[in-house]
mmCIF file with all atom_site columns, C-alpha atoms in Angstrom:
data_model
loop_
_atom_site.group_PDB
_atom_site.id
_atom_site.type_symbol
_atom_site.label_atom_id
_atom_site.label_alt_id
_atom_site.label_comp_id
_atom_site.label_asym_id
_atom_site.label_entity_id
_atom_site.label_seq_id
_atom_site.pdbx_PDB_ins_code
_atom_site.Cartn_x
_atom_site.Cartn_y
_atom_site.Cartn_z
_atom_site.occupancy
_atom_site.B_iso_or_equiv
_atom_site.pdbx_formal_charge
_atom_site.auth_seq_id
_atom_site.auth_comp_id
_atom_site.auth_asym_id
_atom_site.auth_atom_id
_atom_site.pdbx_PDB_model_num
ATOM 1   C CA . GLN E 1 1   ? -119.249 -46.701 -98.370  1.00 69.00 ? 1   GLN E CA 1
ATOM 2   C CA . VAL E 1 2   ? -118.005 -50.030 -97.094  1.00 77.00 ? 2   VAL E CA 1
ATOM 3   C CA . GLN E 1 3   ? -118.569 -53.038 -99.327  1.00 90.00 ? 3   GLN E CA 1
ATOM 4   C CA . LEU E 1 4   ? -117.514 -56.601 -98.640  1.00 94.00 ? 4   LEU E CA 1
ATOM 5   C CA . VAL E 1 5   ? -118.446 -59.355 -101.081 1.00 96.00 ? 5   VAL E CA 1
ATOM 6   C CA . GLU E 1 6   ? -117.538 -62.931 -100.185 1.00 98.00 ? 6   GLU E CA 1
ATOM 7   C CA . SER E 1 7   ? -117.579 -65.877 -102.588 1.00 98.00 ? 7   SER E CA 1
ATOM 8   C CA . GLY E 1 8   ? -116.149 -69.341 -103.149 1.00 98.00 ? 8   GLY E CA 1
ATOM 9   C CA . GLY E 1 9   ? -118.081 -71.402 -100.645 1.00 98.00 ? 9   GLY E CA 1
ATOM 10  C CA . GLY E 1 10  ? -119.791 -74.669 -101.422 1.00 98.00 ? 10  GLY E CA 1
ATOM 11  C CA . LEU E 1 11  ? -120.295 -78.286 -100.491 1.00 98.00 ? 11  LEU E CA 1
ATOM 12  C CA . VAL E 1 12  ? -117.160 -80.385 -100.141 1.00 98.00 ? 12  VAL E CA 1
ATOM 13  C CA . GLN E 1 13  ? -116.279 -83.749 -98.655  1.00 98.00 ? 13  GLN E CA 1
ATOM 14  C CA . ALA E 1 14  ? -114.136 -83.995 -95.567  1.00 98.00 ? 14  ALA E CA 1
ATOM 15  C CA . GLY E 1 15  ? -110.486 -83.771 -96.519  1.00 98.00 ? 15  GLY E CA 1
ATOM 16  C CA . GLY E 1 16  ? -111.236 -81.553 -99.483  1.00 98.00 ? 16  GLY E CA 1
ATOM 17  C CA . SER E 1 17  ? -110.279 -77.958 -100.229 1.00 98.00 ? 17  SER E CA 1
ATOM 18  C CA . LEU E 1 18  ? -111.955 -74.656 -101.005 1.00 98.00 ? 18  LEU E CA 1
ATOM 19  C CA . ARG E 1 19  ? -110.675 -71.171 -101.714 1.00 98.00 ? 19  ARG E CA 1
ATOM 20  C CA . LEU E 1 20  ? -112.731 -68.243 -100.494 1.00 98.00 ? 20  LEU E CA 1
ATOM 21  C CA . SER E 1 21  ? -112.462 -64.732 -101.890 1.00 98.00 ? 21  SER E CA 1
ATOM 22  C CA . CYS E 1 22  ? -113.576 -61.369 -100.551 1.00 97.00 ? 22  CYS E CA 1
ATOM 23  C CA . VAL E 1 23  ? -113.563 -58.151 -102.534 1.00 96.00 ? 23  VAL E CA 1
ATOM 24  C CA . ALA E 1 24  ? -113.384 -55.129 -100.247 1.00 91.00 ? 24  ALA E CA 1
ATOM 25  C CA . SER E 1 25  ? -113.815 -51.395 -100.655 1.00 83.00 ? 25  SER E CA 1
ATOM 26  C CA . GLY E 1 26  ? -110.530 -49.851 -101.717 1.00 69.00 ? 26  GLY E CA 1
ATOM 27  C CA . SER E 1 27  ? -109.684 -47.499 -98.895  1.00 81.00 ? 27  SER E CA 1
ATOM 28  C CA . LEU E 1 28  ? -110.897 -49.988 -96.323  1.00 79.00 ? 28  LEU E CA 1
ATOM 29  C CA . PHE E 1 29  ? -108.682 -52.711 -97.677  1.00 83.00 ? 29  PHE E CA 1
ATOM 30  C CA . TRP E 1 30  ? -105.470 -50.803 -98.082  1.00 81.00 ? 30  TRP E CA 1
ATOM 31  C CA . THR E 1 31  ? -105.368 -49.404 -94.566  1.00 88.00 ? 31  THR E CA 1
ATOM 32  C CA . SER E 1 32  ? -106.758 -52.282 -92.518  1.00 91.00 ? 32  SER E CA 1
ATOM 33  C CA . THR E 1 33  ? -105.834 -55.544 -90.984  1.00 95.00 ? 33  THR E CA 1
ATOM 34  C CA . MET E 1 34  ? -108.309 -57.895 -92.663  1.00 96.00 ? 34  MET E CA 1
ATOM 35  C CA . ALA E 1 35  ? -109.737 -61.088 -91.311  1.00 97.00 ? 35  ALA E CA 1
ATOM 36  C CA . TRP E 1 36  ? -111.954 -64.063 -91.979  1.00 98.00 ? 36  TRP E CA 1
ATOM 37  C CA . TYR E 1 37  ? -114.648 -64.941 -89.473  1.00 98.00 ? 37  TYR E CA 1
ATOM 38  C CA . ARG E 1 38  ? -117.115 -67.806 -89.405  1.00 98.00 ? 38  ARG E CA 1
ATOM 39  C CA . GLN E 1 39  ? -120.423 -68.547 -87.784  1.00 98.00 ? 39  GLN E CA 1
ATOM 40  C CA . ALA E 1 40  ? -121.760 -72.065 -87.394  1.00 97.00 ? 40  ALA E CA 1
ATOM 41  C CA . PRO E 1 41  ? -125.475 -72.649 -86.765  1.00 92.00 ? 41  PRO E CA 1
ATOM 42  C CA . GLY E 1 42  ? -126.417 -71.729 -83.214  1.00 94.00 ? 42  GLY E CA 1
ATOM 43  C CA . LYS E 1 43  ? -122.947 -70.418 -82.397  1.00 96.00 ? 43  LYS E CA 1
ATOM 44  C CA . GLN E 1 44  ? -121.293 -67.028 -82.157  1.00 97.00 ? 44  GLN E CA 1
ATOM 45  C CA . ARG E 1 45  ? -119.212 -65.563 -84.957  1.00 97.00 ? 45  ARG E CA 1
ATOM 46  C CA . ASP E 1 46  ? -115.543 -66.382 -84.394  1.00 97.00 ? 46  ASP E CA 1
ATOM 47  C CA . LEU E 1 47  ? -112.277 -65.094 -85.797  1.00 98.00 ? 47  LEU E CA 1
ATOM 48  C CA . VAL E 1 48  ? -110.605 -67.633 -88.088  1.00 98.00 ? 48  VAL E CA 1
ATOM 49  C CA . ALA E 1 49  ? -107.548 -65.800 -89.410  1.00 98.00 ? 49  ALA E CA 1
ATOM 50  C CA . ARG E 1 50  ? -106.220 -62.286 -89.871  1.00 98.00 ? 50  ARG E CA 1
ATOM 51  C CA . ILE E 1 51  ? -103.596 -60.652 -92.032  1.00 98.00 ? 51  ILE E CA 1
ATOM 52  C CA . TYR E 1 52  ? -101.926 -57.360 -91.262  1.00 97.00 ? 52  TYR E CA 1
ATOM 53  C CA . THR E 1 53  ? -101.017 -54.761 -93.854  1.00 94.00 ? 53  THR E CA 1
ATOM 54  C CA . SER E 1 54  ? -97.432  -55.999 -93.465  1.00 94.00 ? 54  SER E CA 1
ATOM 55  C CA . GLY E 1 55  ? -98.473  -59.483 -94.545  1.00 95.00 ? 55  GLY E CA 1
ATOM 56  C CA . SER E 1 56  ? -98.060  -61.065 -91.120  1.00 97.00 ? 56  SER E CA 1
ATOM 57  C CA . THR E 1 57  ? -100.762 -63.583 -90.273  1.00 98.00 ? 57  THR E CA 1
ATOM 58  C CA . ASN E 1 58  ? -102.459 -65.153 -87.276  1.00 98.00 ? 58  ASN E CA 1
ATOM 59  C CA . TYR E 1 59  ? -104.731 -68.185 -87.125  1.00 98.00 ? 59  TYR E CA 1
ATOM 60  C CA . ALA E 1 60  ? -107.175 -69.735 -84.718  1.00 98.00 ? 60  ALA E CA 1
ATOM 61  C CA . ASP E 1 61  ? -105.760 -72.930 -83.253  1.00 98.00 ? 61  ASP E CA 1
ATOM 62  C CA . SER E 1 62  ? -108.537 -74.939 -84.873  1.00 98.00 ? 62  SER E CA 1
ATOM 63  C CA . VAL E 1 63  ? -107.398 -74.060 -88.410  1.00 98.00 ? 63  VAL E CA 1
ATOM 64  C CA . LYS E 1 64  ? -103.652 -73.623 -87.950  1.00 98.00 ? 64  LYS E CA 1
ATOM 65  C CA . GLY E 1 65  ? -101.738 -75.648 -90.518  1.00 98.00 ? 65  GLY E CA 1
ATOM 66  C CA . ARG E 1 66  ? -104.819 -76.188 -92.692  1.00 98.00 ? 66  ARG E CA 1
ATOM 67  C CA . PHE E 1 67  ? -105.939 -72.676 -93.679  1.00 98.00 ? 67  PHE E CA 1
ATOM 68  C CA . THR E 1 68  ? -103.916 -69.912 -95.321  1.00 98.00 ? 68  THR E CA 1
ATOM 69  C CA . ILE E 1 69  ? -105.011 -66.281 -95.455  1.00 98.00 ? 69  ILE E CA 1
ATOM 70  C CA . SER E 1 70  ? -103.595 -63.968 -98.095  1.00 98.00 ? 70  SER E CA 1
ATOM 71  C CA . ARG E 1 71  ? -104.351 -60.624 -99.672  1.00 96.00 ? 71  ARG E CA 1
ATOM 72  C CA . ASP E 1 72  ? -103.884 -59.014 -103.078 1.00 94.00 ? 72  ASP E CA 1
ATOM 73  C CA . ASN E 1 73  ? -103.775 -55.285 -102.458 1.00 90.00 ? 73  ASN E CA 1
ATOM 74  C CA . ALA E 1 74  ? -103.836 -54.461 -106.157 1.00 89.00 ? 74  ALA E CA 1
ATOM 75  C CA . LYS E 1 75  ? -107.125 -56.344 -106.548 1.00 92.00 ? 75  LYS E CA 1
ATOM 76  C CA . HIS E 1 76  ? -108.503 -55.301 -103.145 1.00 92.00 ? 76  HIS E CA 1
ATOM 77  C CA . THR E 1 77  ? -109.142 -58.982 -102.536 1.00 95.00 ? 77  THR E CA 1
ATOM 78  C CA . LEU E 1 78  ? -108.737 -61.192 -99.492  1.00 97.00 ? 78  LEU E CA 1
ATOM 79  C CA . TYR E 1 79  ? -108.398 -64.967 -99.795  1.00 98.00 ? 79  TYR E CA 1
ATOM 80  C CA . LEU E 1 80  ? -108.726 -67.977 -97.554  1.00 98.00 ? 80  LEU E CA 1
ATOM 81  C CA . GLN E 1 81  ? -107.302 -71.246 -98.815  1.00 98.00 ? 81  GLN E CA 1
ATOM 82  C CA . MET E 1 82  ? -108.857 -74.062 -96.821  1.00 98.00 ? 82  MET E CA 1
ATOM 83  C CA . ASN E 1 83  ? -107.337 -77.529 -96.994  1.00 98.00 ? 83  ASN E CA 1
ATOM 84  C CA . SER E 1 84  ? -108.023 -80.763 -95.112  1.00 98.00 ? 84  SER E CA 1
ATOM 85  C CA . LEU E 1 85  ? -111.524 -79.567 -94.364  1.00 98.00 ? 85  LEU E CA 1
ATOM 86  C CA . LYS E 1 86  ? -113.419 -81.100 -91.467  1.00 98.00 ? 86  LYS E CA 1
ATOM 87  C CA . SER E 1 87  ? -117.115 -81.269 -90.691  1.00 97.00 ? 87  SER E CA 1
ATOM 88  C CA . GLU E 1 88  ? -116.567 -78.782 -87.873  1.00 97.00 ? 88  GLU E CA 1
ATOM 89  C CA . ASP E 1 89  ? -115.475 -76.200 -90.466  1.00 98.00 ? 89  ASP E CA 1
ATOM 90  C CA . THR E 1 90  ? -119.070 -76.020 -91.680  1.00 98.00 ? 90  THR E CA 1
ATOM 91  C CA . ALA E 1 91  ? -120.202 -72.412 -91.262  1.00 98.00 ? 91  ALA E CA 1
ATOM 92  C CA . VAL E 1 92  ? -120.947 -69.174 -93.020  1.00 98.00 ? 92  VAL E CA 1
ATOM 93  C CA . TYR E 1 93  ? -117.653 -67.399 -93.649  1.00 98.00 ? 93  TYR E CA 1
ATOM 94  C CA . TYR E 1 94  ? -117.325 -63.627 -93.605  1.00 98.00 ? 94  TYR E CA 1
ATOM 95  C CA . CYS E 1 95  ? -114.523 -61.190 -94.195  1.00 97.00 ? 95  CYS E CA 1
ATOM 96  C CA . ASN E 1 96  ? -114.140 -57.918 -92.344  1.00 95.00 ? 96  ASN E CA 1
ATOM 97  C CA . THR E 1 97  ? -111.596 -55.676 -90.741  1.00 94.00 ? 97  THR E CA 1
ATOM 98  C CA . TRP E 1 98  ? -109.836 -56.590 -87.536  1.00 95.00 ? 98  TRP E CA 1
ATOM 99  C CA . PRO E 1 99  ? -110.740 -55.139 -85.167  1.00 94.00 ? 99  PRO E CA 1
ATOM 100 C CA . LEU E 1 100 ? -114.256 -54.586 -86.387  1.00 91.00 ? 100 LEU E CA 1
ATOM 101 C CA . ARG E 1 101 ? -115.316 -51.079 -87.393  1.00 86.00 ? 101 ARG E CA 1
ATOM 102 C CA . GLY E 1 102 ? -119.028 -50.661 -86.942  1.00 81.00 ? 102 GLY E CA 1
ATOM 103 C CA . ALA E 1 103 ? -121.730 -53.218 -87.541  1.00 83.00 ? 103 ALA E CA 1
ATOM 104 C CA . TYR E 1 104 ? -121.444 -53.762 -91.300  1.00 90.00 ? 104 TYR E CA 1
ATOM 105 C CA . TRP E 1 105 ? -121.131 -57.330 -92.597  1.00 94.00 ? 105 TRP E CA 1
ATOM 106 C CA . GLY E 1 106 ? -121.322 -58.744 -96.098  1.00 95.00 ? 106 GLY E CA 1
ATOM 107 C CA . GLN E 1 107 ? -123.643 -61.598 -97.000  1.00 97.00 ? 107 GLN E CA 1
ATOM 108 C CA . GLY E 1 108 ? -121.033 -64.257 -96.274  1.00 98.00 ? 108 GLY E CA 1
ATOM 109 C CA . THR E 1 109 ? -120.413 -67.487 -98.135  1.00 98.00 ? 109 THR E CA 1
ATOM 110 C CA . GLN E 1 110 ? -121.641 -70.879 -96.948  1.00 98.00 ? 110 GLN E CA 1
ATOM 111 C CA . VAL E 1 111 ? -119.127 -73.695 -96.506  1.00 98.00 ? 111 VAL E CA 1
ATOM 112 C CA . THR E 1 112 ? -120.555 -77.143 -95.884  1.00 98.00 ? 112 THR E CA 1
ATOM 113 C CA . VAL E 1 113 ? -118.252 -80.086 -95.236  1.00 98.00 ? 113 VAL E CA 1
ATOM 114 C CA . SER E 1 114 ? -119.804 -83.526 -95.437  1.00 97.00 ? 114 SER E CA 1
ATOM 115 C CA . SER E 1 115 ? -118.274 -86.374 -93.463  1.00 90.00 ? 115 SER E CA 1
#
């Protein structure tokens, strides 16, 4: 059964940093490209960054140079290091596979950036 558990969100001032974590089901994690998504109030859920099983990464233009995605296969954990945070980064952040497989989502973790 798929399980995704996100953590690490919080309230931070603009310019600050946060590190998000996501623990994923073992088989899911090992064999999948993993990604971080975010959903701001009243907006659709968007892809933020993805990391392939090879370690290659891609980022949305809005976070390029500020966010870093990484994965620890031994711990089945996905990370998102977020630096130089802006108010427009405020959202609920989710991890999942890329592309998506089915409709399962974890509970997400709230990131609020105050200006």
